[in-house]
Coordinates of C-alpha atoms in Angstrom, one line a residue:
M1 CA 0.0 0.0 0.0
K2 CA 2.0 3.0 -1.3
I3 CA 1.3 6.5 -2.7
S4 CA 1.8 6.5 -6.4
D5 CA 1.1 10.1 -7.5
I6 CA -0.1 13.5 -6.5
R7 CA -2.0 16.0 -8.6
L8 CA -2.7 19.7 -7.9
T9 CA -5.5 21.6 -9.7
V10 CA -6.0 25.4 -9.3
V11 CA -9.5 26.8 -9.3
G12 CA -10.6 30.5 -9.0
M13 CA -14.0 30.7 -7.4
P14 CA -15.9 33.9 -7.4
R15 CA -17.5 34.9 -4.1
H16 CA -21.0 36.7 -4.2
T17 CA -19.1 39.8 -3.5
G18 CA -17.2 39.5 -6.7
F19 CA -13.8 38.7 -5.2
V20 CA -12.2 35.7 -6.7
S21 CA -10.5 33.2 -4.2
K22 CA -7.8 30.8 -5.5
H23 CA -7.9 27.2 -4.2
V24 CA -5.8 24.2 -5.0
I25 CA -7.5 20.7 -5.2
V26 CA -5.2 17.9 -4.0
E27 CA -5.4 14.4 -5.3
I28 CA -3.3 11.8 -3.7
E29 CA -3.5 8.4 -5.6
M30 CA -2.6 5.1 -4.1
D31 CA -1.1 2.0 -6.0
E32 CA -4.3 0.1 -5.1
G33 CA -6.5 2.4 -7.1
L34 CA -7.9 4.7 -4.5
T35 CA -7.7 8.4 -4.6
G36 CA -7.9 10.9 -1.7
I37 CA -8.8 14.4 -2.1
G38 CA -8.0 17.5 -0.1
E39 CA -8.2 21.3 -0.4
M40 CA -5.6 24.0 0.0
S41 CA -8.1 26.8 0.6
D42 CA -8.3 30.4 -0.3
F43 CA -4.7 31.4 -1.2
S44 CA -5.8 34.9 -2.0
H45 CA -4.7 36.5 1.2
L46 CA -2.2 38.8 2.4
P47 CA 0.9 38.8 2.3
H48 CA 0.7 39.8 -1.3
Y49 CA 2.7 37.0 -3.0
S50 CA 1.9 33.8 -4.9
L51 CA 3.3 30.3 -5.1
D52 CA 4.4 28.3 -8.0
T53 CA 2.2 25.2 -8.2
R54 CA 4.6 23.3 -10.5
D55 CA 7.3 23.7 -7.9
M56 CA 5.0 22.8 -5.1
K57 CA 3.9 19.7 -7.0
A58 CA 7.5 18.6 -7.4
V59 CA 8.3 19.0 -3.9
L60 CA 5.2 17.2 -2.6
K61 CA 5.8 14.3 -5.0
S62 CA 9.5 13.9 -3.5
I63 CA 7.8 13.7 -0.1
L64 CA 4.9 11.5 -0.8
V65 CA 5.4 9.1 -3.6
G66 CA 6.4 5.6 -2.2
Q67 CA 5.1 6.3 1.3
N68 CA 2.4 4.4 3.0
P69 CA -0.6 6.8 3.3
F70 CA -1.2 5.6 6.8
D71 CA 2.1 7.1 8.1
I72 CA 0.3 10.3 8.6
T73 CA 2.5 11.5 11.6
L74 CA 5.7 10.8 9.7
I75 CA 4.5 12.5 6.5
N76 CA 3.5 15.5 8.5
Q77 CA 6.9 15.8 10.1
E78 CA 8.4 15.8 6.6
L79 CA 5.9 18.3 5.3
L80 CA 6.8 20.6 8.4
S81 CA 10.4 20.5 7.5
H82 CA 9.6 21.8 4.0
F83 CA 6.8 24.1 4.9
P84 CA 7.6 25.3 8.4
E85 CA 5.5 27.4 10.8
T86 CA 6.4 31.1 10.9
M87 CA 4.0 32.4 13.6
F88 CA 2.0 34.2 11.0
Y89 CA -1.8 34.0 10.7
Y90 CA -1.9 33.5 6.9
E91 CA 1.2 31.4 6.5
K92 CA 0.8 29.7 3.1
G93 CA 3.0 26.8 4.2
N94 CA 0.1 25.9 6.6
F95 CA -2.3 26.0 3.7
I96 CA -0.2 23.5 1.7
R97 CA 0.1 21.0 4.6
N98 CA -3.6 21.3 5.3
G99 CA -4.5 20.2 1.8
V100 CA -2.1 17.3 1.8
D101 CA -3.2 16.1 5.3
A102 CA -6.9 16.2 4.4
A103 CA -6.2 14.1 1.3
L104 CA -4.4 11.5 3.4
H105 CA -7.2 11.3 5.8
D106 CA -9.7 10.9 2.9
L107 CA -7.5 8.2 1.4
C108 CA -7.0 6.2 4.6
A109 CA -10.6 6.4 5.6
K110 CA -11.8 5.2 2.1
A111 CA -9.2 2.4 2.3
L112 CA -10.9 1.2 5.6
Q113 CA -14.4 2.0 4.2
I114 CA -15.3 4.4 7.0
S115 CA -15.8 8.2 7.4
V116 CA -13.0 10.5 8.4
A117 CA -14.9 11.3 11.6
D118 CA -14.8 7.7 12.5
F119 CA -11.1 7.4 11.4
I120 CA -10.1 10.3 13.8
G121 CA -11.9 9.0 16.9
G122 CA -15.6 8.9 16.3
R123 CA -18.7 11.3 16.3
M124 CA -19.8 13.2 19.3
K125 CA -22.3 15.1 17.2
E126 CA -23.9 15.0 13.7
K127 CA -24.3 18.7 13.1
I128 CA -22.4 21.9 14.1
K129 CA -23.9 25.3 14.8
V130 CA -22.4 27.9 12.5
C131 CA -22.7 31.6 12.0
Y132 CA -22.9 33.8 8.8
P133 CA -20.2 36.5 8.4
I134 CA -21.0 40.1 7.9
F135 CA -17.9 41.7 6.2
R136 CA -16.2 44.7 7.3
H137 CA -18.0 48.2 6.8
R138 CA -15.9 50.7 5.0
F139 CA -18.8 53.1 4.2
M140 CA -22.0 53.9 5.8
E141 CA -24.1 52.9 2.7
E142 CA -22.8 49.3 3.3
V143 CA -24.9 49.1 6.5
E144 CA -28.2 48.6 4.6
E145 CA -26.6 46.2 2.2
N146 CA -25.5 44.0 5.3
L147 CA -28.8 44.3 6.9
K148 CA -30.3 42.9 3.7
V149 CA -27.8 40.0 3.9
V150 CA -29.1 39.4 7.5
R151 CA -32.7 39.3 6.3
E152 CA -32.0 37.0 3.4
R153 CA -30.0 34.6 5.5
F154 CA -32.3 34.7 8.4
R155 CA -35.0 33.5 6.0
Q156 CA -32.8 30.5 5.0
G157 CA -32.4 29.5 8.7
F158 CA -29.2 31.3 9.8
D159 CA -29.9 33.1 13.2
V160 CA -26.3 33.8 14.3
F161 CA -23.9 36.3 12.7
R162 CA -20.3 37.3 13.1
L163 CA -19.4 41.0 12.5
Y164 CA -16.0 41.9 11.1
A165 CA -15.6 45.2 12.9
G166 CA -13.2 48.0 13.6
K167 CA -12.7 49.9 10.3
N168 CA -15.8 52.2 10.3
L169 CA -17.1 52.3 14.0
D170 CA -20.1 54.4 13.1
A171 CA -21.2 52.0 10.4
D172 CA -20.6 49.1 12.8
E173 CA -22.7 50.7 15.4
A174 CA -25.5 51.5 12.9
F175 CA -25.6 47.9 11.7
L176 CA -25.7 46.5 15.3
D177 CA -28.4 49.0 16.1
G178 CA -30.4 47.9 13.0
V179 CA -30.1 44.2 13.7
R180 CA -31.3 44.8 17.3
T181 CA -34.3 47.0 16.2
E182 CA -35.4 44.8 13.4
F183 CA -34.8 41.2 14.9
G184 CA -34.5 41.6 18.6
S185 CA -33.7 38.3 20.3
K186 CA -34.4 36.3 17.1
V187 CA -30.9 37.1 15.8
T188 CA -27.6 36.6 17.7
I189 CA -24.4 38.4 17.0
K190 CA -21.8 35.7 17.9
S191 CA -18.7 38.0 17.9
L192 CA -17.0 41.3 17.0
D193 CA -14.0 40.1 15.0
F194 CA -11.3 42.7 14.9
S195 CA -8.9 40.6 12.8
H196 CA -5.8 42.0 14.4
L197 CA -6.6 45.5 12.9
L198 CA -6.5 47.2 16.3
D199 CA -4.1 47.2 19.2
W200 CA -5.5 45.9 22.5
K201 CA -6.3 49.3 24.0
S202 CA -8.3 50.5 20.9
A203 CA -10.1 47.2 20.9
V204 CA -11.0 47.7 24.6
Q205 CA -12.4 51.2 23.7
V206 CA -14.5 49.9 20.8
T207 CA -15.8 46.9 22.9
Q208 CA -16.9 49.3 25.6
R209 CA -18.5 51.6 23.0
F210 CA -20.6 48.6 21.8
S211 CA -21.3 47.2 25.3
S212 CA -25.0 47.9 25.1
Y213 CA -25.4 45.3 22.3
D214 CA -25.6 41.6 23.1
V215 CA -22.4 40.1 21.7
Q216 CA -21.3 36.6 22.7
L217 CA -17.5 37.0 22.5
I218 CA -14.7 39.1 21.0
E219 CA -12.2 37.8 18.4
S220 CA -8.5 38.8 17.6
P221 CA -8.6 42.1 19.8
A222 CA -4.8 42.7 19.5
V223 CA -2.1 42.6 16.8
Q224 CA -0.8 39.3 15.9
N225 CA 1.3 37.6 18.5
D226 CA 0.8 40.3 21.2
F227 CA 0.2 37.8 24.0
E228 CA 0.5 40.4 26.7
G229 CA -1.9 42.6 24.9
L230 CA -4.4 39.8 24.6
R231 CA -4.2 39.2 28.3
H232 CA -4.6 42.8 29.1
F233 CA -7.7 43.0 26.8
R234 CA -9.1 39.9 28.5
M235 CA -8.7 41.4 32.0
K236 CA -10.4 44.5 31.0
V237 CA -13.6 43.2 29.3
D238 CA -16.5 40.9 30.4
H239 CA -16.8 39.1 27.1
P240 CA -15.0 35.8 26.5
V241 CA -12.0 36.3 24.2
S242 CA -11.2 34.1 21.2
E243 CA -8.1 33.9 19.1
H244 CA -7.0 31.7 16.2
V245 CA -4.3 29.1 16.5
W246 CA -1.7 29.3 13.7
S247 CA 1.3 27.5 15.4
Y248 CA 2.0 25.4 18.3
R249 CA 4.4 28.1 19.9
Q250 CA 1.8 30.7 19.5
Q251 CA -0.8 28.4 21.2
Y252 CA 1.8 27.7 24.0
E253 CA 2.3 31.5 24.5
M254 CA -1.4 32.1 24.7
I255 CA -1.9 29.3 27.4
K256 CA 1.2 30.5 29.4
H257 CA -0.2 34.1 29.4
D258 CA -3.7 32.9 30.0
S259 CA -4.7 35.3 27.1
V260 CA -7.9 33.7 25.8
D261 CA -11.0 31.8 26.8
I262 CA -11.7 30.1 23.4
F263 CA -9.2 28.7 20.9
N264 CA -10.4 29.3 17.3
I265 CA -9.0 26.2 15.5
S266 CA -9.1 25.7 11.8
P267 CA -7.1 23.1 9.8
I268 CA -6.2 25.6 7.2
F269 CA -4.4 27.9 9.7
I270 CA -2.6 25.3 11.8
G271 CA -1.7 23.1 8.9
G272 CA -4.2 20.2 8.7
L273 CA -6.6 17.9 10.6
T274 CA -3.7 16.2 12.4
N275 CA -2.4 19.5 13.9
A276 CA -5.9 20.7 14.4
R277 CA -6.6 17.8 16.7
K278 CA -3.4 18.4 18.6
A279 CA -4.4 22.1 19.1
A280 CA -7.8 21.0 20.4
A281 CA -6.3 18.5 22.7
A282 CA -3.9 21.1 24.0
A283 CA -6.9 23.5 24.6
E284 CA -8.7 20.8 26.5
V285 CA -5.8 20.1 28.7
A286 CA -5.6 23.8 29.5
G287 CA -9.2 24.0 30.4
K288 CA -10.1 26.1 27.3
S289 CA -13.0 25.6 24.9
C290 CA -12.9 25.6 21.1
L291 CA -14.7 26.8 18.0
I292 CA -13.9 25.8 14.5
G293 CA -12.7 28.7 12.4
T294 CA -12.5 29.3 8.7
T295 CA -10.9 31.0 5.8
Q296 CA -14.1 30.2 3.8
E297 CA -13.4 27.0 2.2
L298 CA -15.2 25.2 -0.6
S299 CA -17.0 21.9 0.2
V300 CA -13.9 19.6 0.4
G301 CA -12.3 21.8 3.0
T302 CA -15.6 22.4 4.8
A303 CA -16.4 18.7 4.9
A304 CA -13.0 18.2 6.6
M305 CA -13.8 20.8 9.3
A306 CA -17.3 19.2 9.8
H307 CA -15.6 15.8 10.5
L308 CA -13.1 17.5 12.8
G309 CA -15.8 19.3 14.7
S310 CA -17.9 16.2 15.2
S311 CA -15.1 14.5 17.0
L312 CA -14.2 17.3 19.5
A313 CA -15.3 17.1 23.2
N314 CA -14.6 20.8 23.8
L315 CA -16.3 22.4 20.8
N316 CA -18.9 24.3 22.7
H317 CA -19.3 27.5 20.7
T318 CA -20.9 28.5 17.5
S319 CA -18.4 27.9 14.7
D320 CA -17.6 29.7 11.4
P321 CA -17.3 27.2 8.4
I322 CA -19.9 28.7 6.0
G323 CA -17.7 29.0 2.9
P324 CA -19.8 27.1 0.4
E325 CA -22.7 29.6 1.1
L326 CA -20.4 32.5 0.1
Y327 CA -19.4 31.4 -3.4
A328 CA -21.0 31.4 -6.8
G329 CA -20.2 27.7 -7.3
D330 CA -18.5 24.6 -5.9
I331 CA -16.3 21.8 -7.1
V332 CA -18.2 18.7 -5.8
K333 CA -21.1 16.8 -6.9
N334 CA -22.6 16.7 -3.5
P335 CA -21.9 20.0 -1.6
V336 CA -22.0 20.0 2.1
I337 CA -25.5 20.8 3.6
Y338 CA -26.6 23.6 5.9
E339 CA -29.9 23.2 7.8
N340 CA -31.5 25.6 10.2
G341 CA -28.2 27.3 10.9
Y342 CA -26.2 24.0 11.3
L343 CA -23.5 22.4 9.2
L344 CA -24.4 18.7 8.8
V345 CA -21.5 16.2 9.1
P346 CA -21.4 13.9 6.1
G347 CA -23.0 10.6 7.0
R348 CA -21.2 7.4 7.9
E349 CA -22.4 5.8 4.6
R350 CA -20.1 8.2 2.7
H351 CA -16.6 7.0 3.1
G352 CA -13.7 9.4 3.5
L353 CA -14.7 13.1 3.5
G354 CA -17.9 12.1 1.9
V355 CA -17.6 14.5 -1.1
E356 CA -17.0 13.7 -4.7
L357 CA -15.2 16.0 -7.2
D358 CA -17.2 17.3 -10.1
W359 CA -14.8 17.7 -13.0
E360 CA -17.3 19.6 -15.1
Q361 CA -17.3 22.4 -12.4
I362 CA -13.6 22.2 -11.9
E363 CA -13.1 22.8 -15.6
K364 CA -15.5 25.7 -15.5
Y365 CA -13.5 27.4 -12.7
K366 CA -10.1 26.1 -13.5
A367 CA -7.2 28.7 -13.3
D368 CA -3.7 28.5 -14.7
D369 CA -1.9 29.5 -11.4
L370 CA -2.3 31.1 -7.9
S371 CA -1.4 34.7 -9.0
W372 CA -4.1 37.4 -8.9
G373 CA -2.6 40.3 -10.9
N374 CA -3.4 43.8 -9.7
V375 CA -5.7 43.0 -6.9
S376 CA -5.0 45.5 -4.1
A377 CA -4.0 44.9 -0.5
H378 CA -7.3 46.6 0.5
Q379 CA -9.4 44.1 -1.6
L380 CA -7.4 41.1 -0.2
Q381 CA -8.0 42.3 3.4
D382 CA -11.7 43.0 3.0
R383 CA -12.5 40.3 0.3
T384 CA -14.2 42.7 -2.0
S385 CA -14.1 42.9 -5.8
Q386 CA -13.2 46.7 -5.8
A387 CA -12.8 49.6 -3.5
R388 CA -15.8 52.0 -3.4
K389 CA -15.1 55.6 -4.4

């Protein structure tokens, strides 16, 4: 039982906002005829550089071909030596390792004729509560546009929302007031997500300004890797504090400084299902809870997160994987399902991740490479098609 080949296919999937996110579909082939699939999700992030997929494929073939796909820990160690952690949120090496690790899990679970959830420890739940993102306000006229999003998604069963905040505070406040006035207790704002845009003192001021609104938690209220700042923020506010995990060292520092209440764990940012499970276990040992984060994946990456979430004992907060609802299309024949504000975990009867590639759709959205031309840093940060004048 050996890995015989790896294939990488780049797709550019438009969001409903018009922004095009680049993803890499990973296929790992075994000599016995099975193929595992994974997803290197949403490379279209800052920092503003691209990767060469031909070089990436050559490196990955040198690591993978001839290996036993069940040697997942050994392969991950080798991947880490080629694509190391750098203590940066959008480290693209983590994206690469995530796609390969997901494909290995899919392949091994298919070989055993079980689901990935059963392969990584079994299911504690069959669905995961998720929230819908409201992207950052730049201008006041976007408030009504975002209230319209809430109305439309509420009709579809989504009753929890996450607000990217901190750029235009007057617009943020107008949105929060509009939601409260129109929906009352029928709609919940899960979090204010500051996305490391503010230092901790500024984040405290904004949180206090919005204190009259019912917000469940605060996310990323300090600049990246400011562990002291995170702790100061946590001591100043009453809300639980959440931060993403993007390296083991970073998580260690947050535990040591007692900086957070909730670890935001996503395979894409920590480098795969294997590492995400370790991060969740470390959180559990430290007495912290978890939520599943996102970069807004397609259905392959989202299915992987659904399997992960179903197996975690300390997943006890509304999570974020809503990507397939944000895009104009998908790359699988059977996209993940959302029902009444929950992400359903693919059933046990579907082996592996439980999704099947749709090559007609892949050809429709296929891209030559990961570059994105003259897209501005502003567009990459706010996930918009163009800046409003």
